[in-house]
Amino acid sequence: MNSIITNSISKSCSYNEYRSLIFTYAQEGKTTGLISSSDYINYTKLNESRMHRLDKTIEVTQETKALLENLSKEYIWLVISETWCGDAAQVVPVINKMAEVASKIDLRIVLRDENEDLMNLFLTNGTKSIPKLIIIEKETGEVIGDFGPRPTQAKQLIIDYKAAHGVVDETAKIELQKWYLADKGVSIQNEINALIIATASQNLPE
């Protein structure tokens, strides 16, 4: 396994520990990361509320359950996140629900700004966009794929908005959150499922 990934896993936390961190920081008026502005503190507070709701309401689809309950290998799902990230607040609870139904998935979470070397291995168009899910085969340490920061339709929503308005402003962020709310985590599940299926098919004997 890549030494950077190994080091990051050694510093990672569980989803419950991550949620506890967000709850505590929201209560204390803090945020993770290098920027401690009032905006980022408010984002952390908002994300605590969003994640609290999603932890109760997100449901794993039958297709996802069938796939994840029958994995032939064990995996580490390593997620790069921060408490202030709006996309992470929507995506990471879905990833956690998926991991909960799979006995062969170990979900671990690290903070982006504390793991710059890791983030630099998984840039999105040259940017440090999060959240990022890294799927690692536990036995071999091989990275078999990654997902993030957003599902395809959500990415396109932002691309189209920026093309029309020239900026990604608060209105765009509201529209994005509305999209996540309506989608109920299904697109995230489908895209991660497709990644797993594609990788499995590549490993089939000829």
CSV table of C-alpha atoms in Angstrom, one decimal:
chain,number,residue,atom,x,y,z
A,1,MET,CA,0.0,0.0,0.0
A,2,ASN,CA,1.2,3.5,-0.8
A,3,SER,CA,2.9,4.9,2.3
A,4,ILE,CA,0.9,8.1,2.2
A,5,ILE,CA,-2.3,6.2,2.3
A,6,THR,CA,-1.0,3.9,5.0
A,7,ASN,CA,-0.1,6.9,7.1
A,8,SER,CA,-3.5,8.6,6.6
A,9,ILE,CA,-5.3,5.4,7.6
A,10,SER,CA,-3.3,5.3,10.8
A,11,LYS,CA,-4.6,8.8,11.6
A,12,SER,CA,-8.2,8.2,10.5
A,13,CYS,CA,-11.3,8.0,12.6
A,14,SER,CA,-14.6,6.1,12.5
A,15,TYR,CA,-17.8,7.7,11.2
A,16,ASN,CA,-19.2,7.9,14.8
A,17,GLU,CA,-16.0,9.7,15.9
A,18,TYR,CA,-16.3,12.0,13.0
A,19,ARG,CA,-20.0,12.8,13.8
A,20,SER,CA,-19.0,13.4,17.4
A,21,LEU,CA,-16.3,15.9,16.3
A,22,ILE,CA,-18.8,17.8,14.1
A,23,PHE,CA,-21.4,17.9,17.0
A,24,THR,CA,-18.8,19.1,19.4
A,25,TYR,CA,-17.4,21.8,17.1
A,26,ALA,CA,-20.9,23.0,16.2
A,27,GLN,CA,-21.7,23.4,19.9
A,28,GLU,CA,-18.4,25.1,20.6
A,29,GLY,CA,-18.4,27.4,17.6
A,30,LYS,CA,-15.4,25.8,15.9
A,31,THR,CA,-14.6,24.3,12.6
A,32,THR,CA,-11.9,22.0,11.2
A,33,GLY,CA,-9.5,23.0,8.5
A,34,LEU,CA,-7.1,25.9,8.0
A,35,ILE,CA,-9.8,28.6,7.7
A,36,SER,CA,-11.6,29.4,11.0
A,37,SER,CA,-13.9,32.2,9.7
A,38,SER,CA,-17.4,32.9,10.9
A,39,ASP,CA,-18.7,31.5,7.6
A,40,TYR,CA,-17.0,28.2,8.0
A,41,ILE,CA,-18.1,27.9,11.6
A,42,ASN,CA,-21.7,28.5,10.5
A,43,TYR,CA,-21.3,25.9,7.8
A,44,THR,CA,-20.2,23.4,10.4
A,45,LYS,CA,-23.3,24.2,12.5
A,46,LEU,CA,-25.5,23.8,9.5
A,47,ASN,CA,-23.8,20.6,8.5
A,48,GLU,CA,-24.4,19.1,11.9
A,49,SER,CA,-28.1,19.7,11.5
A,50,ARG,CA,-28.1,18.2,8.0
A,51,MET,CA,-26.2,15.1,8.9
A,52,HIS,CA,-28.3,14.5,12.0
A,53,ARG,CA,-31.3,14.4,9.7
A,54,LEU,CA,-29.7,12.3,7.0
A,55,ASP,CA,-28.4,9.8,9.6
A,56,LYS,CA,-32.1,9.1,10.4
A,57,THR,CA,-33.6,9.3,6.9
A,58,ILE,CA,-31.2,7.9,4.3
A,59,GLU,CA,-32.1,4.4,3.2
A,60,VAL,CA,-29.9,2.0,1.3
A,61,THR,CA,-31.6,0.7,-1.9
A,62,GLN,CA,-32.2,-3.0,-2.4
A,63,GLU,CA,-29.7,-3.1,-5.3
A,64,THR,CA,-27.1,-1.6,-3.0
A,65,LYS,CA,-27.8,-4.1,-0.3
A,66,ALA,CA,-27.6,-7.0,-2.7
A,67,LEU,CA,-24.2,-5.8,-4.0
A,68,LEU,CA,-22.6,-4.9,-0.7
A,69,GLU,CA,-23.8,-7.9,1.3
A,70,ASN,CA,-22.1,-10.2,-1.2
A,71,LEU,CA,-18.7,-8.7,-1.7
A,72,SER,CA,-16.0,-11.3,-2.2
A,73,LYS,CA,-13.2,-9.2,-0.8
A,74,GLU,CA,-12.6,-6.9,2.1
A,75,TYR,CA,-12.2,-3.2,1.5
A,76,ILE,CA,-11.2,0.0,3.3
A,77,TRP,CA,-13.3,3.0,2.3
A,78,LEU,CA,-11.1,6.0,3.2
A,79,VAL,CA,-13.0,9.3,3.0
A,80,ILE,CA,-11.4,12.8,2.9
A,81,SER,CA,-13.6,15.4,4.4
A,82,GLU,CA,-14.0,18.5,6.5
A,83,THR,CA,-16.7,19.6,8.9
A,84,TRP,CA,-17.5,22.8,7.0
A,85,CYS,CA,-18.0,21.1,3.6
A,86,GLY,CA,-21.6,21.2,2.3
A,87,ASP,CA,-21.1,18.4,-0.2
A,88,ALA,CA,-19.5,16.2,2.5
A,89,ALA,CA,-22.5,16.7,4.8
A,90,GLN,CA,-24.7,15.3,2.0
A,91,VAL,CA,-22.4,12.5,0.7
A,92,VAL,CA,-20.7,11.1,3.7
A,93,PRO,CA,-23.8,9.9,5.6
A,94,VAL,CA,-24.8,8.0,2.5
A,95,ILE,CA,-21.4,6.4,2.3
A,96,ASN,CA,-21.7,5.4,6.0
A,97,LYS,CA,-25.2,3.8,5.4
A,98,MET,CA,-23.7,1.8,2.6
A,99,ALA,CA,-20.7,0.7,4.7
A,100,GLU,CA,-23.1,-0.3,7.5
A,101,VAL,CA,-24.8,-3.0,5.4
A,102,ALA,CA,-21.4,-4.5,4.3
A,103,SER,CA,-19.5,-6.6,6.8
A,104,LYS,CA,-16.4,-6.5,4.5
A,105,ILE,CA,-16.1,-2.7,4.4
A,106,ASP,CA,-14.2,-0.7,7.0
A,107,LEU,CA,-15.1,3.0,6.7
A,108,ARG,CA,-12.4,5.5,7.9
A,109,ILE,CA,-12.4,9.3,7.6
A,110,VAL,CA,-9.6,11.8,7.5
A,111,LEU,CA,-9.5,15.6,7.4
A,112,ARG,CA,-8.3,17.1,4.2
A,113,ASP,CA,-6.1,19.9,5.6
A,114,GLU,CA,-4.4,17.5,8.0
A,115,ASN,CA,-3.6,15.1,5.1
A,116,GLU,CA,-2.4,17.3,2.3
A,117,ASP,CA,-0.2,14.6,0.8
A,118,LEU,CA,-3.2,12.2,0.5
A,119,MET,CA,-5.4,14.9,-0.9
A,120,ASN,CA,-2.8,15.7,-3.6
A,121,LEU,CA,-3.1,12.1,-4.8
A,122,PHE,CA,-6.8,12.5,-5.5
A,123,LEU,CA,-7.3,16.0,-6.9
A,124,THR,CA,-10.3,16.8,-9.1
A,125,ASN,CA,-9.3,18.8,-12.1
A,126,GLY,CA,-6.3,20.0,-10.1
A,127,THR,CA,-8.4,21.1,-7.1
A,128,LYS,CA,-8.7,19.8,-3.6
A,129,SER,CA,-12.4,19.1,-3.9
A,130,ILE,CA,-14.1,17.1,-1.1
A,131,PRO,CA,-15.5,14.7,-0.1
A,132,LYS,CA,-13.4,12.1,-1.8
A,133,LEU,CA,-14.0,8.4,-1.3
A,134,ILE,CA,-11.0,6.2,-1.9
A,135,ILE,CA,-11.8,2.4,-2.3
A,136,ILE,CA,-8.9,0.2,-1.2
A,137,GLU,CA,-8.7,-3.6,-1.4
A,138,LYS,CA,-7.6,-4.5,2.1
A,139,GLU,CA,-5.5,-7.6,1.3
A,140,THR,CA,-3.4,-6.0,-1.4
A,141,GLY,CA,-3.6,-2.3,-0.5
A,142,GLU,CA,-4.5,-1.5,-4.1
A,143,VAL,CA,-6.6,1.5,-4.8
A,144,ILE,CA,-9.4,0.2,-7.0
A,145,GLY,CA,-11.2,3.5,-7.5
A,146,ASP,CA,-12.4,6.8,-6.1
A,147,PHE,CA,-15.6,8.8,-6.0
A,148,GLY,CA,-16.4,12.4,-5.4
A,149,PRO,CA,-16.8,15.1,-4.7
A,150,ARG,CA,-20.3,15.0,-6.1
A,151,PRO,CA,-22.5,12.6,-8.2
A,152,THR,CA,-22.6,13.4,-11.9
A,153,GLN,CA,-26.0,15.2,-11.9
A,154,ALA,CA,-25.0,17.4,-9.0
A,155,LYS,CA,-21.7,18.3,-10.8
A,156,GLN,CA,-23.6,19.2,-13.9
A,157,LEU,CA,-26.0,21.4,-12.0
A,158,ILE,CA,-23.1,23.5,-10.8
A,159,ILE,CA,-21.4,23.5,-14.2
A,160,ASP,CA,-24.6,24.8,-15.8
A,161,TYR,CA,-25.2,27.4,-13.1
A,162,LYS,CA,-21.7,28.8,-13.4
A,163,ALA,CA,-22.1,28.9,-17.2
A,164,ALA,CA,-25.3,30.9,-16.9
A,165,HIS,CA,-24.3,33.2,-14.0
A,166,GLY,CA,-20.5,33.3,-14.1
A,167,VAL,CA,-20.2,32.4,-10.4
A,168,VAL,CA,-21.2,29.8,-7.9
A,169,ASP,CA,-23.0,31.9,-5.3
A,170,GLU,CA,-25.4,31.2,-2.4
A,171,THR,CA,-28.3,30.6,-4.8
A,172,ALA,CA,-26.3,27.9,-6.5
A,173,LYS,CA,-25.5,26.3,-3.2
A,174,ILE,CA,-29.2,26.3,-2.3
A,175,GLU,CA,-30.2,24.7,-5.6
A,176,LEU,CA,-27.5,22.1,-5.0
A,177,GLN,CA,-28.9,21.3,-1.5
A,178,LYS,CA,-32.4,21.0,-3.0
A,179,TRP,CA,-31.1,18.5,-5.5
A,180,TYR,CA,-29.5,16.4,-2.8
A,181,LEU,CA,-32.7,16.5,-0.8
A,182,ALA,CA,-34.8,15.3,-3.7
A,183,ASP,CA,-32.3,12.6,-4.8
A,184,LYS,CA,-32.2,11.0,-1.3
A,185,GLY,CA,-28.8,9.6,-1.8
A,186,VAL,CA,-29.7,7.3,-4.6
A,187,SER,CA,-27.3,8.7,-7.2
A,188,ILE,CA,-24.4,8.4,-4.8
A,189,GLN,CA,-25.2,4.8,-4.2
A,190,ASN,CA,-25.6,4.0,-7.9
A,191,GLU,CA,-22.3,5.6,-8.9
A,192,ILE,CA,-20.4,3.9,-6.1
A,193,ASN,CA,-22.1,0.6,-7.0
A,194,ALA,CA,-21.1,1.0,-10.7
A,195,LEU,CA,-17.5,1.6,-9.6
A,196,ILE,CA,-17.5,-1.6,-7.6
A,197,ILE,CA,-19.1,-3.6,-10.4
A,198,ALA,CA,-16.7,-2.3,-13.0
A,199,THR,CA,-13.7,-3.2,-10.9
A,200,ALA,CA,-15.0,-6.6,-10.2
A,201,SER,CA,-15.6,-7.3,-13.9
A,202,GLN,CA,-12.0,-6.3,-14.7
A,203,ASN,CA,-10.7,-8.9,-12.2
A,204,LEU,CA,-12.7,-11.8,-13.7
A,205,PRO,CA,-10.6,-14.5,-15.2
A,206,GLU,CA,-10.6,-14.6,-19.1
